[in-house]
Structure formats: structure tokens, C-alpha cells
mmCIF file of C-alpha atoms in Angstrom:
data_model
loop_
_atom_site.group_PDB
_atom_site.id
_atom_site.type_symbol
_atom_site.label_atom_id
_atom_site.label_comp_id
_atom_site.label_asym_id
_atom_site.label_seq_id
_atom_site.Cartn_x
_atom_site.Cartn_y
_atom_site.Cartn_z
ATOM 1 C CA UNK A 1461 0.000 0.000 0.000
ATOM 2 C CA UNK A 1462 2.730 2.215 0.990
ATOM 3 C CA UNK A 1463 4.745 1.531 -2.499
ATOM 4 C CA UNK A 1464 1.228 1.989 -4.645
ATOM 5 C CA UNK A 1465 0.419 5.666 -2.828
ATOM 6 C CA UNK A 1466 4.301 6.525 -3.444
ATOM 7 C CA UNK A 1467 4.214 5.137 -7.196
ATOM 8 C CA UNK A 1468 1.193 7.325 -8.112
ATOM 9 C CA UNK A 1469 2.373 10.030 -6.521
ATOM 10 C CA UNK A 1470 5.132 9.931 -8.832
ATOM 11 C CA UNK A 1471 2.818 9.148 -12.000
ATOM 12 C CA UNK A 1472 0.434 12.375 -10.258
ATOM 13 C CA UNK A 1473 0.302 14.734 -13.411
ATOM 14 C CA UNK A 1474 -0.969 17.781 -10.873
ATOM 15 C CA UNK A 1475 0.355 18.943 -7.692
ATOM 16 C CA UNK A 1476 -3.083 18.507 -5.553
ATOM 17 C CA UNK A 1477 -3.048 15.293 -6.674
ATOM 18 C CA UNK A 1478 1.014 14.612 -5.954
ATOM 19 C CA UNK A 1479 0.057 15.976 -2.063
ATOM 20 C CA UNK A 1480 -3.131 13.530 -1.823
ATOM 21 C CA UNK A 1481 -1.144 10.367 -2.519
ATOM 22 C CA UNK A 1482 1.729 11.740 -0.338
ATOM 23 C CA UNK A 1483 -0.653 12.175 2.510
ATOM 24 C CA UNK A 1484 -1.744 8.962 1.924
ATOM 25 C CA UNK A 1485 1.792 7.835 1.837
ATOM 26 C CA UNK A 1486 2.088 9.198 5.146
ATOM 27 C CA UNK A 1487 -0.548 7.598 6.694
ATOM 28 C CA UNK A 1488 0.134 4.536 5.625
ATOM 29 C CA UNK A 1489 3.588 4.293 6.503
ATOM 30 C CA UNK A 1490 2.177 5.722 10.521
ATOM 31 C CA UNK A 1491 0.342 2.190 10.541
ATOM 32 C CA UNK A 1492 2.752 -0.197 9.033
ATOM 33 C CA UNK A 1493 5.433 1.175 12.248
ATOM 34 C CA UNK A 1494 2.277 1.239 14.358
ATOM 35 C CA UNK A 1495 1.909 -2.399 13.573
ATOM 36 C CA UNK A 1496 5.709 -3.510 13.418
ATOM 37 C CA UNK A 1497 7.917 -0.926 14.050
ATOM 38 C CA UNK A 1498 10.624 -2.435 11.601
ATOM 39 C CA UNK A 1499 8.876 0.034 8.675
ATOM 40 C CA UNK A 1500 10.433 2.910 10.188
ATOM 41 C CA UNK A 1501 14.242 1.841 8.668
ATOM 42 C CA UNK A 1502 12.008 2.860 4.977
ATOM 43 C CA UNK A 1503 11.850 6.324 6.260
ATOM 44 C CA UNK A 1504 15.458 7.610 4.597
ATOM 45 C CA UNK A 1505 14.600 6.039 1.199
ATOM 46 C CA UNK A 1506 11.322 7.663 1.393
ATOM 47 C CA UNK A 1507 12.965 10.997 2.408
ATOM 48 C CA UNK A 1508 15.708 10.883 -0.698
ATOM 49 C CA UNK A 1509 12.707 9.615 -2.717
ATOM 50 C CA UNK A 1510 11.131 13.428 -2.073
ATOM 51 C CA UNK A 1511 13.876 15.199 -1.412
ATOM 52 C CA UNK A 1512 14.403 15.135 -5.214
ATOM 53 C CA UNK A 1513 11.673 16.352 -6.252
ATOM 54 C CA UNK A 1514 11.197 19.184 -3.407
ATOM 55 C CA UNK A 1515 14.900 19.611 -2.066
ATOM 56 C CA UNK A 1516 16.384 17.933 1.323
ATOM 57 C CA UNK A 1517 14.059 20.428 3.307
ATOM 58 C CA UNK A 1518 11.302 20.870 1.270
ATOM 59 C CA UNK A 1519 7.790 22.271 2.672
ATOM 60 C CA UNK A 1520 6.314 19.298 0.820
ATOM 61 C CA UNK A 1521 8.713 16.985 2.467
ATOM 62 C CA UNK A 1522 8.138 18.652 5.710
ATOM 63 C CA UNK A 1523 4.613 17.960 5.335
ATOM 64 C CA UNK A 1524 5.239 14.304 4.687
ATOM 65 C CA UNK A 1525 7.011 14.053 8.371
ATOM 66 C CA UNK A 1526 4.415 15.814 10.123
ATOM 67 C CA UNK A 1527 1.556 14.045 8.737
ATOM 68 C CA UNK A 1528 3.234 10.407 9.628
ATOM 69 C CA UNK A 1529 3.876 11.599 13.178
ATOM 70 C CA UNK A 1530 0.663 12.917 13.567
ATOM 71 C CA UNK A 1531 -0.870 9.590 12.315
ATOM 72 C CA UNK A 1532 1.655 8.238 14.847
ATOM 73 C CA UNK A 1533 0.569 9.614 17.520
ATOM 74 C CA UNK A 1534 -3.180 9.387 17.134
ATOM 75 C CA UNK A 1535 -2.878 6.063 15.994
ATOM 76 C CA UNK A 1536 -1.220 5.090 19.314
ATOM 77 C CA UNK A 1537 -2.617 7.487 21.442
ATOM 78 C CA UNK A 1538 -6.284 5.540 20.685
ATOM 79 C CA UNK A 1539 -4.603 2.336 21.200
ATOM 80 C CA UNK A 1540 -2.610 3.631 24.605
ATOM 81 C CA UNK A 1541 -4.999 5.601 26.119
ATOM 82 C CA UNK A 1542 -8.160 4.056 26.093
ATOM 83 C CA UNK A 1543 -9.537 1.823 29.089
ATOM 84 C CA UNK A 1544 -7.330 -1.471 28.136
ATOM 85 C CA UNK A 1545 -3.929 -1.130 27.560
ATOM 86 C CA UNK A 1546 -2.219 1.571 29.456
ATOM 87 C CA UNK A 1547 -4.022 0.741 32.559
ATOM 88 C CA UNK A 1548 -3.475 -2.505 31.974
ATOM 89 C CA UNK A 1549 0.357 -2.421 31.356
ATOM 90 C CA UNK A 1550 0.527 -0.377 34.398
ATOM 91 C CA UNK A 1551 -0.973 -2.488 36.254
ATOM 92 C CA UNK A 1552 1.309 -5.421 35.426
ATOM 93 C CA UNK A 1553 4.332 -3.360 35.779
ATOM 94 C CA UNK A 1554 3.286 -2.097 39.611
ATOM 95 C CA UNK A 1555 2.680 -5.847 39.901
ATOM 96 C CA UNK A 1556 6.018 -7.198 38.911
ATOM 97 C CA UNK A 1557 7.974 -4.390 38.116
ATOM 98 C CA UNK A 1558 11.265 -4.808 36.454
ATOM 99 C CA UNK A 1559 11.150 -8.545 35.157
ATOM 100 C CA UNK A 1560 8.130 -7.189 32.990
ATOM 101 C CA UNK A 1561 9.931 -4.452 31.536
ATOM 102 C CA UNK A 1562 12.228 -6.631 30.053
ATOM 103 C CA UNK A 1563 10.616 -9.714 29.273
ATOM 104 C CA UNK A 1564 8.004 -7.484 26.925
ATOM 105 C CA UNK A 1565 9.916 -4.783 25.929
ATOM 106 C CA UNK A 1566 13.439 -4.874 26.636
ATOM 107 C CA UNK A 1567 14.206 -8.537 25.696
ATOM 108 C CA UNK A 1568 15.276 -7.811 22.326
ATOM 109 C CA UNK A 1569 17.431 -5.016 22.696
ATOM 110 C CA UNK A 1570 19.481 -7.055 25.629
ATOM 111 C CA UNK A 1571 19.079 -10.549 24.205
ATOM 112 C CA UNK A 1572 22.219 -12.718 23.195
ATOM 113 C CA UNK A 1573 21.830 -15.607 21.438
ATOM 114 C CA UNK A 1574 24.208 -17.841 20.746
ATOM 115 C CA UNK A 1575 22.090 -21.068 19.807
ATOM 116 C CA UNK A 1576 20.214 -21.417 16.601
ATOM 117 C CA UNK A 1577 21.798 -18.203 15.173
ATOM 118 C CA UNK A 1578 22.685 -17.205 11.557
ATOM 119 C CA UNK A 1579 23.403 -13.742 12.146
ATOM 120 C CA UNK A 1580 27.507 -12.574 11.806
ATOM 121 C CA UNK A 1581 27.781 -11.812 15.296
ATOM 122 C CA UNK A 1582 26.919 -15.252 16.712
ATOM 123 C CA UNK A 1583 30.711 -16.300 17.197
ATOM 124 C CA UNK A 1584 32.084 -12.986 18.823
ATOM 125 C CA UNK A 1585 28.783 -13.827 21.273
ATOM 126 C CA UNK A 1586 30.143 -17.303 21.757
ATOM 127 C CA UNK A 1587 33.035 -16.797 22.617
ATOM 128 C CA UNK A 1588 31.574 -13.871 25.188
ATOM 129 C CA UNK A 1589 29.621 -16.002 26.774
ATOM 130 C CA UNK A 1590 32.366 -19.130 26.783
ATOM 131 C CA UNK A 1591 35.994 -17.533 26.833
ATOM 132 C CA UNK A 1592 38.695 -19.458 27.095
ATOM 133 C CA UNK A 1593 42.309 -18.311 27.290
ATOM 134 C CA UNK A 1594 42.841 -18.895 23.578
ATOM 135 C CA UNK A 1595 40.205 -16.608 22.784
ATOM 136 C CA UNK A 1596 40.029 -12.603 22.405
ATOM 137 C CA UNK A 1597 38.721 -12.413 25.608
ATOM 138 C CA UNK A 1598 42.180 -12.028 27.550
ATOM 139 C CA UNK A 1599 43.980 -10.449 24.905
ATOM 140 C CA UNK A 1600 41.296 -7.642 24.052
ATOM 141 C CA UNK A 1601 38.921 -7.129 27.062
ATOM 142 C CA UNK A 1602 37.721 -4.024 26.037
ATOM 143 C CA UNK A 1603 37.363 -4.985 22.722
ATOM 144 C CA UNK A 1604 35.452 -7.887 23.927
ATOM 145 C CA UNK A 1605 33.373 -5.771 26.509
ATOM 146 C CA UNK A 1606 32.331 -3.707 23.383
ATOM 147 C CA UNK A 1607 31.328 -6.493 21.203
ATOM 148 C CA UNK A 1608 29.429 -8.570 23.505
ATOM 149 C CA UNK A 1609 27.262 -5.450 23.824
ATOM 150 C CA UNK A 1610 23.469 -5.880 22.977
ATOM 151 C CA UNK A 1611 23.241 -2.725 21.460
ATOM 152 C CA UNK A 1612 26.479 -3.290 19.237
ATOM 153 C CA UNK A 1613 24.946 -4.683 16.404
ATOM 154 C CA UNK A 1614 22.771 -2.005 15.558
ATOM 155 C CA UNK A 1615 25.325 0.448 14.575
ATOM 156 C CA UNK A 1616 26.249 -1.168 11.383
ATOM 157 C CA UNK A 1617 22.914 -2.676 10.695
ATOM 158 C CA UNK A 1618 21.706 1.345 11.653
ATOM 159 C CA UNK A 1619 24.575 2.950 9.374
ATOM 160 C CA UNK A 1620 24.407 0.419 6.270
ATOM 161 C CA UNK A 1621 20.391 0.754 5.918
ATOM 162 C CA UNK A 1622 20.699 4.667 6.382
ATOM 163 C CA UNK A 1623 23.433 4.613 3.419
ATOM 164 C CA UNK A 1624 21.223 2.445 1.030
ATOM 165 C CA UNK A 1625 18.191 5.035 2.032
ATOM 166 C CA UNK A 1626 19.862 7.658 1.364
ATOM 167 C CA UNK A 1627 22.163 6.362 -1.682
ATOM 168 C CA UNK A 1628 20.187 4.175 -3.872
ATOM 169 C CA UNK A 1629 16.813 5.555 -4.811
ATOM 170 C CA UNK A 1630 18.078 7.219 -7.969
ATOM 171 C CA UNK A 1631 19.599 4.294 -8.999
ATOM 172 C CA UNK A 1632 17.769 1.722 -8.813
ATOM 173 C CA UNK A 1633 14.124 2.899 -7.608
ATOM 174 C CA UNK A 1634 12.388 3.076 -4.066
ATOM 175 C CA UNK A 1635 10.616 -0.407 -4.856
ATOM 176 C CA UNK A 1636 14.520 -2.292 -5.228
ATOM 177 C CA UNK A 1637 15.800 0.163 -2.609
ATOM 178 C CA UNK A 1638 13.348 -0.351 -0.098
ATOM 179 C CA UNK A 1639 14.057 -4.121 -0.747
ATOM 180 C CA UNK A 1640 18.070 -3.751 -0.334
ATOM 181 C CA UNK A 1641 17.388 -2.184 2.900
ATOM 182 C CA UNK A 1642 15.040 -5.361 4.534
ATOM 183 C CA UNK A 1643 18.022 -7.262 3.123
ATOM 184 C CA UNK A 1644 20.517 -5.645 4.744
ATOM 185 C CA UNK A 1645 18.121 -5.352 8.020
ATOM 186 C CA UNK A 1646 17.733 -9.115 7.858
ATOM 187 C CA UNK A 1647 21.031 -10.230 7.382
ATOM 188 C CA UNK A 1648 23.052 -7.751 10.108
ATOM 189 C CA UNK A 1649 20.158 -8.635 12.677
ATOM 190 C CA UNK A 1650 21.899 -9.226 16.094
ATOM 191 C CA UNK A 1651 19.757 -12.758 16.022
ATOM 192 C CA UNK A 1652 18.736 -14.520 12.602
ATOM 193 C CA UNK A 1653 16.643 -17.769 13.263
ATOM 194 C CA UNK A 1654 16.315 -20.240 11.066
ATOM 195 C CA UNK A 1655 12.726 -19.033 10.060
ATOM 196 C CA UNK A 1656 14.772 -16.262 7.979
ATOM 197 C CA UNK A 1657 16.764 -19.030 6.215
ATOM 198 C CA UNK A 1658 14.214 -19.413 3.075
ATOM 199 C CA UNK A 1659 15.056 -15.720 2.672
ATOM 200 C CA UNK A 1660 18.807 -16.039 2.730
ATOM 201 C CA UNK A 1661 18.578 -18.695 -0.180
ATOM 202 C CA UNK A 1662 16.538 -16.066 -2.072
ATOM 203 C CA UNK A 1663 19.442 -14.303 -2.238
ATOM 204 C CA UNK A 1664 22.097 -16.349 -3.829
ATOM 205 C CA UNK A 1665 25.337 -14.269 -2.377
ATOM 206 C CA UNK A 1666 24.448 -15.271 0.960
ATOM 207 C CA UNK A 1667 23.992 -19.424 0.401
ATOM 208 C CA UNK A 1668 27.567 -19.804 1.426
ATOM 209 C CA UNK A 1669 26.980 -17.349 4.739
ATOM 210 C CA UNK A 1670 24.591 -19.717 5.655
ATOM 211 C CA UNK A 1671 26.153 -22.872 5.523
ATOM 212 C CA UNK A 1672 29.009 -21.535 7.329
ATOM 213 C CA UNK A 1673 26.870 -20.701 9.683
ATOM 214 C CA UNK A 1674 24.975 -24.283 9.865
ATOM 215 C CA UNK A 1675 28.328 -25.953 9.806
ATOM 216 C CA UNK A 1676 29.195 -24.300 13.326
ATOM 217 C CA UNK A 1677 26.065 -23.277 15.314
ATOM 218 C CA UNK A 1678 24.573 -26.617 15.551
ATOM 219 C CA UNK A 1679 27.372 -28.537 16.370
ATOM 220 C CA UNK A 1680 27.941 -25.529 19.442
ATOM 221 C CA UNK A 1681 24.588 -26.113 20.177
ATOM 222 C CA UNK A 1682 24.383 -29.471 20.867
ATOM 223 C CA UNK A 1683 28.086 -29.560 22.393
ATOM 224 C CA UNK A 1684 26.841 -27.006 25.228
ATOM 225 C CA UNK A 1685 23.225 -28.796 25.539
ATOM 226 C CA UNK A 1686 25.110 -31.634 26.132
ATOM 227 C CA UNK A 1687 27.421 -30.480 28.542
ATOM 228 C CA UNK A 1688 24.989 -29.007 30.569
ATOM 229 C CA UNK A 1689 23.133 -32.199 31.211
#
């Protein structure tokens, strides 16, 4: 929906028209991060997409911003406000507090999984959460300290969707850019199940990435289950 309001905006022969299936644009692009916040990592393509036609700061592009977070926060504000959920969440957080926090909201920002994952960073978490004196650990413990970070991963998965945002609309379209970015979102994920694998083989430069990655995490996985037993 997003992609068809930003494609006839494009194809829009008068401006009126152009603003009405920007606005819709807009809109639509409030409830997709409403729904699953992921959406929001479109917002630089989008943003190059108008800057060229209206310039980096734009009134029309402007417009575009405020309309999505006003859709934001209506759109949330009904859903947070009303009799259910806020009082509800409240409730459950005066009840148990912290561990609530983070097993609903927090979890993925702190979680580190080392079992069952495909993403790159799955062996500098390993060895993190296993060191041995053979291992970075001892040699680099600052280094180490940074990567076994939660929050770690998201500066190059942040930085590289930003760039291909930003970088490849002209080149190759918001429709292919927007689906470089959920590539590149995918693949640098801090944890990549093996629900995402029919998506790796879809893209044929990754195959080998992911048999690596078989070829290791299992056999980890089943070492350590084993041990623990």
C-alpha cells in the first residue's frame, strides 16, 4: 500500500493530486510502524525519494514528516490511552515491576543468542559467553566488553540501511531500494533464526553465509546442551 500511494504520486500529473497520494503515503507508513515498528528503517529512502523532487528540506517533504507523526501519535494514542492497555500495562508493571519491563519490551534489545543463530555476530557472542584463554577475551577485554554489547549490532545494521536510504533511490528505484534495505536489516540482525533461512537462499550471495553458519552453530549447540546435562 505504501509503495502503490508513493508510485502514483510519482505518475500524479498535478500537484493537488502529488500531495493527496503523499498524505496517503504518510498515513500509511504511521500504521505499518504502528503495527511492526521495523517500517520505520524505509523512512530515509522515502525521504531521498522526495527530497528530489522538493529539495532535502522541502515544505512538501516537511509535510510528509508531520503528517506520519501525527498519524503516529493518534494512531497510538487511541490504542494507549483508552480503558485497556495503558491501565493494563501499568498495572502489570506495579505488579512485577522490572522482570516485565524486560521480558516485553526490553528482551530484544538485551538478548544474546548464541544457539540457533545465523546472524555474523553469533561467534564474537560465543566466545563472550564461553571464553577461554585462547580466545580474544584475555587479549582484548575491552574490545570484547564492546562487542558482547546488545546494542552493538545495531550500529552497522543502523549505518548500512541509512546509506542504502539515502544512496540508492536514484539508482535503482524506491521499490529495489526499499528491498536492499530489509536485506541488509535481515542479514546484520543481532539474532537470525532459522525461520529467515528461506530468505537467505533467495538471495544467492548469501547461500555460502549460511552454511558456514549451519556448519558451526549446531554442532555448538548441541556440544553445550550436552554439557549441561
Amino acid at each position: 500500500m505504501l509503495l502503490l500511494c508513493l508510485r502514483n504520486s510519482n505518475k500524479a500529473l498535478h500537484d493537488d493530486e502529488r500531495v493527496v497520494w503523499e498524505t496517503f503515503a504518510a498515513i500509511t507508513l504511521a500504521f505499518a510502524i504502528s503495527w511492526k515498528i521495523y517500517p520505520i528503517i524505509y523512512v530515509p529512502a522515502i525521504w531521498a525519494l522526495l527530497a528530489k523532487r522538493y529539495g532535502w528540506l522541502g515544505g512538501e517533504v516537511w509535510w510528509f514528516g508531520l503528517v506520519t507523526l501525527a498519524s503516529l501519535v493518534i494512531i497510538n494514542g487511541s490504542l494507549w490511552s483508552m480503558y485497556v492497555q495503558l491501565p493494563l500495562r501499568l498495572k502489570l508493571t506495579s505488579r512485577w515491576g522490572q522482570p516485565f519491563l524486560e521480558h516485553t519490551f526490553l528482551y530484544h534489545l538485551t538478548r544474546l543468542d548464541h544457539r540457533h543463530n545465523f546472524s555474523p555476530y553469533f561467534y564474537p557472542i560465543y566466545h563472550s559467553l564461553f571464553p577461554s584463554s585462547s580466545t580474544y577475551i584475555d587479549t582484548y577485554p575491552f574490545l570484547a566488553k564492546i562487542i558482547r554489547h546488545p546494542l552493538t549490532s545495531f550500529l552497522p545494521q543502523t549505518t548500512l540501511v541509512a546509506l542504502a536510504g539515502f544512496k540508492l533511490p536514484k539508482a535503482i528505484g524506491i521499490e529495489g531500494t526499499m528491498f536492499f534495505q530489509t536485506a541488509i536489516f535481515v542479514v546484520f540482525n543481532k539474532v537470525v533464526t532459522s525461520q529467515v533461512c528461506p530468505f537467505y537462499l533467495s538471495l544467492t550471495q548469501l547461500m555460502s553465509s549460511t552454511l558456514y553458519g549451519s556448519c558451526l552453530c549446531y554442532p555448538m549447540s548441541f556440544r553445550n546442551s550436552t554439557c549441561r546435562k
